Structures are given as structure tokens and as C-alpha cells.
Amino acid sequence: MDEQRRAQILASLELCIVEQGLAKTSLNDVAARAGLARPLVRHFVGNRDSMVELLFQSLIDRGEAQLEALASEDNPPNLDHMLDLLFGGLFSNTASNVVVSELWSLARNSNDIQARLRSLYERIFDLLIDGMKAEGYGKSRQERRDTAFCIVSMAYGHASFREIDLSSKKVSAPRRAANTILDSIKVHS
């Protein structure tokens, strides 16, 4: 029951952040959204900073779960599946994207949040790099790393522009561009 209540509160926090931003979201706002008394919210998630930390960890866990599902020991990373995840999975949830944007702001002042975000993105880069190597892309790890950086940046940028209705209406456009970038570093034997 505690985990269900915590999940309910975090979902309410996420909605409040999407509606009014993190800076304007209070414990009272979250309690009202969750339909709970403020003391009950504090009981399950602690103070506002603790609640934000729990939400941040929840987002990291969601991303990690998607990556785990993609690449297990029995199923090495497949580049097409990784690109599908980037352009249609990881960055496709509008609410999560808004919350992540708010967390980027927190990362400017928190070495811990910076390190955790960096770790997640490095994991994404590594999966792309491994997929590229396995499928014959790039002459060096650095070339594959640079390409992974470009592709992740493009996927994140596409999602960010979508938030202000400025991106391509079709996910296939940036996905095709990612394939074009990959084709440019294909090693021909």
C-alpha cells in the first residue's frame, strides 16, 4: 500500500510540474492533486525536496527499465531497436519530457543530479556504440561515440521541439536523418 500511495503522489507531482513548473509546485498543490491531506503526503514522501528526489529517481528507473528491456545478456543491443527506443520510446512521453526539462534546471546546481543524468546518457551512448560496432559502423570508438552523441542530441532535440509544436510531425523524419548519419560512417569491407 505504501508503494501505491507513493506512486500516486509522484504521479500527482509530475502533473503539477507539467501544469505549473517545478518552482511553483508546492506540497499543498501535490496533496490537492492527489486528493490527500498534506500530512499524509509528507508521511509517504517526506518534504518537497525528498519528493522531487523520488520523482527524479523514478524517471531514471523508467529509463533504465527501457534500456534493460532492450539489451539483456541473451539479447545484445540491436541498433534499429535502439533507434526506435530513442525516437519513439525514451523521449516520446510529453509529461516526462517536461519533468526532465525541469530536472535539467536542477542539475545545474547539483553535482549528484548531474552525475546521475550523465550516467544514464552514457549508458545510452554505450548501447549505441556497441550496436554500431557490432553492425560495422565507424572506424573507431571515438567516431562511434561522436555519432551516438549526434543521434541522442537529435532525438532529445526532436522531443524538445515537439513541446513547443516546432518539430517534424513525423517521428520518421529525424529517424531517417539518424540512418543517414549512420550510413555516412558505414565501414565497407
PDB file of C-alpha atoms in Angstrom:
ATOM      1  CA  MET A   1       0.000   0.000   0.000  1.00  0.00           C
ATOM      2  CA  ASP A   2       2.893   2.384   0.764  1.00  0.00           C
ATOM      3  CA  GLU A   3       4.312   1.950  -2.753  1.00  0.00           C
ATOM      4  CA  GLN A   4       0.895   2.530  -4.339  1.00  0.00           C
ATOM      5  CA  ARG A   5       0.412   5.696  -2.305  1.00  0.00           C
ATOM      6  CA  ARG A   6       3.930   6.884  -3.148  1.00  0.00           C
ATOM      7  CA  ALA A   7       3.286   6.225  -6.854  1.00  0.00           C
ATOM      8  CA  GLN A   8       0.007   8.180  -6.636  1.00  0.00           C
ATOM      9  CA  ILE A   9       1.815  11.132  -5.055  1.00  0.00           C
ATOM     10  CA  LEU A  10       4.641  11.063  -7.600  1.00  0.00           C
ATOM     11  CA  ALA A  11       2.149  10.933 -10.475  1.00  0.00           C
ATOM     12  CA  SER A  12       0.424  13.974  -8.951  1.00  0.00           C
ATOM     13  CA  LEU A  13       3.761  15.756  -8.604  1.00  0.00           C
ATOM     14  CA  GLU A  14       4.515  15.029 -12.254  1.00  0.00           C
ATOM     15  CA  LEU A  15       1.159  16.505 -13.335  1.00  0.00           C
ATOM     16  CA  CYS A  16       1.684  19.601 -11.178  1.00  0.00           C
ATOM     17  CA  ILE A  17       5.125  20.142 -12.704  1.00  0.00           C
ATOM     18  CA  VAL A  18       3.705  19.801 -16.218  1.00  0.00           C
ATOM     19  CA  GLU A  19       0.942  22.305 -15.433  1.00  0.00           C
ATOM     20  CA  GLN A  20       2.851  24.953 -13.478  1.00  0.00           C
ATOM     21  CA  GLY A  21       6.540  24.084 -13.398  1.00  0.00           C
ATOM     22  CA  LEU A  22       8.656  22.806 -10.553  1.00  0.00           C
ATOM     23  CA  ALA A  23       9.375  26.199  -8.999  1.00  0.00           C
ATOM     24  CA  LYS A  24       5.667  26.925  -8.491  1.00  0.00           C
ATOM     25  CA  THR A  25       4.706  23.451  -7.309  1.00  0.00           C
ATOM     26  CA  SER A  26       4.198  23.114  -3.570  1.00  0.00           C
ATOM     27  CA  LEU A  27       3.452  20.207  -1.278  1.00  0.00           C
ATOM     28  CA  ASN A  28      -0.088  21.628  -0.958  1.00  0.00           C
ATOM     29  CA  ASP A  29      -0.522  21.517  -4.748  1.00  0.00           C
ATOM     30  CA  VAL A  30       0.566  17.900  -4.879  1.00  0.00           C
ATOM     31  CA  ALA A  31      -1.650  16.942  -1.937  1.00  0.00           C
ATOM     32  CA  ALA A  32      -4.672  18.592  -3.562  1.00  0.00           C
ATOM     33  CA  ARG A  33      -3.945  16.900  -6.922  1.00  0.00           C
ATOM     34  CA  ALA A  34      -3.560  13.507  -5.197  1.00  0.00           C
ATOM     35  CA  GLY A  35      -6.711  14.036  -3.126  1.00  0.00           C
ATOM     36  CA  LEU A  36      -4.761  13.524   0.096  1.00  0.00           C
ATOM     37  CA  ALA A  37      -4.121  15.559   3.198  1.00  0.00           C
ATOM     38  CA  ARG A  38      -0.753  17.348   3.219  1.00  0.00           C
ATOM     39  CA  PRO A  39       0.434  15.457   6.353  1.00  0.00           C
ATOM     40  CA  LEU A  40      -0.279  12.173   4.573  1.00  0.00           C
ATOM     41  CA  VAL A  41       1.796  13.282   1.582  1.00  0.00           C
ATOM     42  CA  ARG A  42       4.657  14.197   3.944  1.00  0.00           C
ATOM     43  CA  HIS A  43       4.322  10.808   5.635  1.00  0.00           C
ATOM     44  CA  PHE A  44       4.764   8.925   2.364  1.00  0.00           C
ATOM     45  CA  VAL A  45       7.337  11.100   0.572  1.00  0.00           C
ATOM     46  CA  GLY A  46       8.828  13.488   3.112  1.00  0.00           C
ATOM     47  CA  ASN A  47       9.379  17.142   2.330  1.00  0.00           C
ATOM     48  CA  ARG A  48       9.257  18.759  -1.118  1.00  0.00           C
ATOM     49  CA  ASP A  49      12.949  18.118  -1.813  1.00  0.00           C
ATOM     50  CA  SER A  50      12.553  14.440  -0.909  1.00  0.00           C
ATOM     51  CA  MET A  51       9.506  14.203  -3.154  1.00  0.00           C
ATOM     52  CA  VAL A  52      11.400  15.741  -6.084  1.00  0.00           C
ATOM     53  CA  GLU A  53      14.310  13.341  -5.442  1.00  0.00           C
ATOM     54  CA  LEU A  54      11.891  10.379  -5.505  1.00  0.00           C
ATOM     55  CA  LEU A  55      10.395  11.599  -8.780  1.00  0.00           C
ATOM     56  CA  PHE A  56      13.836  12.045 -10.278  1.00  0.00           C
ATOM     57  CA  GLN A  57      14.795   8.507  -9.226  1.00  0.00           C
ATOM     58  CA  SER A  58      11.526   7.207 -10.659  1.00  0.00           C
ATOM     59  CA  LEU A  59      12.293   8.800 -14.046  1.00  0.00           C
ATOM     60  CA  ILE A  60      15.821   7.360 -14.019  1.00  0.00           C
ATOM     61  CA  ASP A  61      14.391   3.945 -13.123  1.00  0.00           C
ATOM     62  CA  ARG A  62      11.895   4.151 -16.008  1.00  0.00           C
ATOM     63  CA  GLY A  63      14.672   4.963 -18.464  1.00  0.00           C
ATOM     64  CA  GLU A  64      16.860   2.193 -17.073  1.00  0.00           C
ATOM     65  CA  ALA A  65      13.992  -0.312 -17.347  1.00  0.00           C
ATOM     66  CA  GLN A  66      13.507   0.579 -21.017  1.00  0.00           C
ATOM     67  CA  LEU A  67      17.229   0.125 -21.625  1.00  0.00           C
ATOM     68  CA  GLU A  68      17.277  -3.175 -19.716  1.00  0.00           C
ATOM     69  CA  ALA A  69      14.395  -4.493 -21.807  1.00  0.00           C
ATOM     70  CA  LEU A  70      16.314  -3.556 -24.937  1.00  0.00           C
ATOM     71  CA  ALA A  71      19.640  -5.144 -24.087  1.00  0.00           C
ATOM     72  CA  SER A  72      19.915  -8.217 -21.955  1.00  0.00           C
ATOM     73  CA  GLU A  73      22.678 -10.793 -21.909  1.00  0.00           C
ATOM     74  CA  ASP A  74      20.550 -13.077 -24.082  1.00  0.00           C
ATOM     75  CA  ASN A  75      19.722 -10.254 -26.481  1.00  0.00           C
ATOM     76  CA  PRO A  76      22.655  -7.985 -27.434  1.00  0.00           C
ATOM     77  CA  PRO A  77      21.780  -4.426 -28.432  1.00  0.00           C
ATOM     78  CA  ASN A  78      20.299  -4.117 -31.885  1.00  0.00           C
ATOM     79  CA  LEU A  79      20.890  -0.722 -33.490  1.00  0.00           C
ATOM     80  CA  ASP A  80      17.434  -0.477 -35.099  1.00  0.00           C
ATOM     81  CA  HIS A  81      15.729  -1.256 -31.809  1.00  0.00           C
ATOM     82  CA  MET A  82      17.907   1.288 -30.047  1.00  0.00           C
ATOM     83  CA  LEU A  83      16.967   3.975 -32.585  1.00  0.00           C
ATOM     84  CA  ASP A  84      13.301   3.034 -32.236  1.00  0.00           C
ATOM     85  CA  LEU A  85      13.635   3.434 -28.478  1.00  0.00           C
ATOM     86  CA  LEU A  86      15.305   6.837 -28.812  1.00  0.00           C
ATOM     87  CA  PHE A  87      12.895   8.283 -31.344  1.00  0.00           C
ATOM     88  CA  GLY A  88       9.732   6.557 -30.189  1.00  0.00           C
ATOM     89  CA  GLY A  89      10.211   5.483 -26.585  1.00  0.00           C
ATOM     90  CA  LEU A  90      12.566   7.314 -24.273  1.00  0.00           C
ATOM     91  CA  PHE A  91      11.638  10.798 -25.426  1.00  0.00           C
ATOM     92  CA  SER A  92       8.047  10.178 -26.538  1.00  0.00           C
ATOM     93  CA  ASN A  93       6.233  10.870 -23.250  1.00  0.00           C
ATOM     94  CA  THR A  94       5.341  14.569 -23.218  1.00  0.00           C
ATOM     95  CA  ALA A  95       4.815  14.755 -19.454  1.00  0.00           C
ATOM     96  CA  SER A  96       8.116  13.027 -18.747  1.00  0.00           C
ATOM     97  CA  ASN A  97       9.912  15.372 -21.147  1.00  0.00           C
ATOM     98  CA  VAL A  98       8.574  18.425 -19.311  1.00  0.00           C
ATOM     99  CA  VAL A  99       9.643  16.975 -15.962  1.00  0.00           C
ATOM    100  CA  VAL A 100      13.072  16.050 -17.320  1.00  0.00           C
ATOM    101  CA  SER A 101      13.481  19.613 -18.608  1.00  0.00           C
ATOM    102  CA  GLU A 102      12.741  20.866 -15.112  1.00  0.00           C
ATOM    103  CA  LEU A 103      15.277  18.425 -13.697  1.00  0.00           C
ATOM    104  CA  TRP A 104      17.916  19.705 -16.115  1.00  0.00           C
ATOM    105  CA  SER A 105      17.499  23.040 -14.359  1.00  0.00           C
ATOM    106  CA  LEU A 106      18.139  21.376 -11.006  1.00  0.00           C
ATOM    107  CA  ALA A 107      21.194  19.641 -12.448  1.00  0.00           C
ATOM    108  CA  ARG A 108      22.908  22.991 -12.936  1.00  0.00           C
ATOM    109  CA  ASN A 109      23.191  23.300  -9.160  1.00  0.00           C
ATOM    110  CA  SER A 110      23.540  19.664  -8.132  1.00  0.00           C
ATOM    111  CA  ASN A 111      26.603  17.564  -8.810  1.00  0.00           C
ATOM    112  CA  ASP A 112      24.625  14.469  -7.773  1.00  0.00           C
ATOM    113  CA  ILE A 113      21.863  15.060 -10.323  1.00  0.00           C
ATOM    114  CA  GLN A 114      24.454  15.890 -12.998  1.00  0.00           C
ATOM    115  CA  ALA A 115      26.289  12.641 -12.276  1.00  0.00           C
ATOM    116  CA  ARG A 116      23.119  10.561 -12.393  1.00  0.00           C
ATOM    117  CA  LEU A 117      21.919  12.140 -15.640  1.00  0.00           C
ATOM    118  CA  ARG A 118      25.383  11.738 -17.142  1.00  0.00           C
ATOM    119  CA  SER A 119      25.425   8.079 -16.130  1.00  0.00           C
ATOM    120  CA  LEU A 120      22.072   7.396 -17.800  1.00  0.00           C
ATOM    121  CA  TYR A 121      23.060   9.167 -21.013  1.00  0.00           C
ATOM    122  CA  GLU A 122      26.472   7.475 -21.059  1.00  0.00           C
ATOM    123  CA  ARG A 123      24.648   4.158 -20.846  1.00  0.00           C
ATOM    124  CA  ILE A 124      22.553   5.145 -23.866  1.00  0.00           C
ATOM    125  CA  PHE A 125      25.724   6.201 -25.729  1.00  0.00           C
ATOM    126  CA  ASP A 126      27.399   2.891 -24.853  1.00  0.00           C
ATOM    127  CA  LEU A 127      24.462   0.853 -26.153  1.00  0.00           C
ATOM    128  CA  LEU A 128      24.507   2.812 -29.412  1.00  0.00           C
ATOM    129  CA  ILE A 129      28.289   2.459 -29.679  1.00  0.00           C
ATOM    130  CA  ASP A 130      28.074  -1.308 -29.088  1.00  0.00           C
ATOM    131  CA  GLY A 131      25.311  -1.615 -31.686  1.00  0.00           C
ATOM    132  CA  MET A 132      27.308   0.398 -34.225  1.00  0.00           C
ATOM    133  CA  LYS A 133      30.417  -1.685 -33.644  1.00  0.00           C
ATOM    134  CA  ALA A 134      28.507  -4.959 -33.945  1.00  0.00           C
ATOM    135  CA  GLU A 135      26.899  -3.824 -37.200  1.00  0.00           C
ATOM    136  CA  GLY A 136      30.030  -2.387 -38.831  1.00  0.00           C
ATOM    137  CA  TYR A 137      29.646   1.350 -38.317  1.00  0.00           C
ATOM    138  CA  GLY A 138      32.567   3.652 -37.587  1.00  0.00           C
ATOM    139  CA  LYS A 139      36.289   3.114 -37.807  1.00  0.00           C
ATOM    140  CA  SER A 140      36.961   3.888 -34.165  1.00  0.00           C
ATOM    141  CA  ARG A 141      35.231   4.079 -30.817  1.00  0.00           C
ATOM    142  CA  GLN A 142      35.583   7.870 -30.928  1.00  0.00           C
ATOM    143  CA  GLU A 143      33.823   8.084 -34.294  1.00  0.00           C
ATOM    144  CA  ARG A 144      31.014   5.885 -32.957  1.00  0.00           C
ATOM    145  CA  ARG A 145      30.852   7.982 -29.737  1.00  0.00           C
ATOM    146  CA  ASP A 146      30.591  11.214 -31.738  1.00  0.00           C
ATOM    147  CA  THR A 147      27.844   9.677 -33.865  1.00  0.00           C
ATOM    148  CA  ALA A 148      25.972   8.420 -30.784  1.00  0.00           C
ATOM    149  CA  PHE A 149      26.170  11.919 -29.321  1.00  0.00           C
ATOM    150  CA  CYS A 150      24.676  13.408 -32.508  1.00  0.00           C
ATOM    151  CA  ILE A 151      21.863  10.854 -32.649  1.00  0.00           C
ATOM    152  CA  VAL A 152      20.900  11.229 -28.984  1.00  0.00           C
ATOM    153  CA  SER A 153      21.034  15.018 -29.342  1.00  0.00           C
ATOM    154  CA  MET A 154      18.767  14.803 -32.365  1.00  0.00           C
ATOM    155  CA  ALA A 155      16.256  12.562 -30.560  1.00  0.00           C
ATOM    156  CA  TYR A 156      16.246  14.819 -27.494  1.00  0.00           C
ATOM    157  CA  GLY A 157      16.005  17.946 -29.638  1.00  0.00           C
ATOM    158  CA  HIS A 158      13.115  16.500 -31.618  1.00  0.00           C
ATOM    159  CA  ALA A 159      11.246  15.768 -28.380  1.00  0.00           C
ATOM    160  CA  SER A 160      12.047  19.225 -27.001  1.00  0.00           C
ATOM    161  CA  PHE A 161      10.864  21.000 -30.134  1.00  0.00           C
ATOM    162  CA  ARG A 162       7.709  18.895 -30.085  1.00  0.00           C
ATOM    163  CA  GLU A 163       6.882  20.526 -26.726  1.00  0.00           C
ATOM    164  CA  ILE A 164       6.540  23.892 -28.483  1.00  0.00           C
ATOM    165  CA  ASP A 165       4.964  22.425 -31.629  1.00  0.00           C
ATOM    166  CA  LEU A 166       8.063  23.123 -33.706  1.00  0.00           C
ATOM    167  CA  SER A 167       9.341  19.673 -34.637  1.00  0.00           C
ATOM    168  CA  SER A 168       8.532  17.420 -37.516  1.00  0.00           C
ATOM    169  CA  LYS A 169       5.076  15.934 -37.151  1.00  0.00           C
ATOM    170  CA  LYS A 170       6.508  12.582 -38.131  1.00  0.00           C
ATOM    171  CA  VAL A 171       8.983  10.721 -35.973  1.00  0.00           C
ATOM    172  CA  SER A 172      10.214   9.114 -39.184  1.00  0.00           C
ATOM    173  CA  ALA A 173      11.948  12.327 -40.366  1.00  0.00           C
ATOM    174  CA  PRO A 174      14.582  12.551 -37.603  1.00  0.00           C
ATOM    175  CA  ARG A 175      14.792   8.752 -37.540  1.00  0.00           C
ATOM    176  CA  ARG A 176      15.651   8.789 -41.276  1.00  0.00           C
ATOM    177  CA  ALA A 177      18.231  11.506 -40.599  1.00  0.00           C
ATOM    178  CA  ALA A 178      19.796   9.272 -37.946  1.00  0.00           C
ATOM    179  CA  ASN A 179      20.025   6.477 -40.509  1.00  0.00           C
ATOM    180  CA  THR A 180      21.682   8.890 -42.954  1.00  0.00           C
ATOM    181  CA  ILE A 181      24.266   9.803 -40.329  1.00  0.00           C
ATOM    182  CA  LEU A 182      24.907   6.115 -39.670  1.00  0.00           C
ATOM    183  CA  ASP A 183      25.209   5.375 -43.399  1.00  0.00           C
ATOM    184  CA  SER A 184      27.922   8.049 -43.612  1.00  0.00           C
ATOM    185  CA  ILE A 185      30.158   6.058 -41.240  1.00  0.00           C
ATOM    186  CA  LYS A 186      29.387   2.562 -42.514  1.00  0.00           C
ATOM    187  CA  VAL A 187      32.604   0.631 -42.888  1.00  0.00           C
ATOM    188  CA  HIS A 188      32.677  -1.122 -46.237  1.00  0.00           C
ATOM    189  CA  SER A 189      34.899  -4.151 -46.444  1.00  0.00           C
TER     190      SER A 189
END
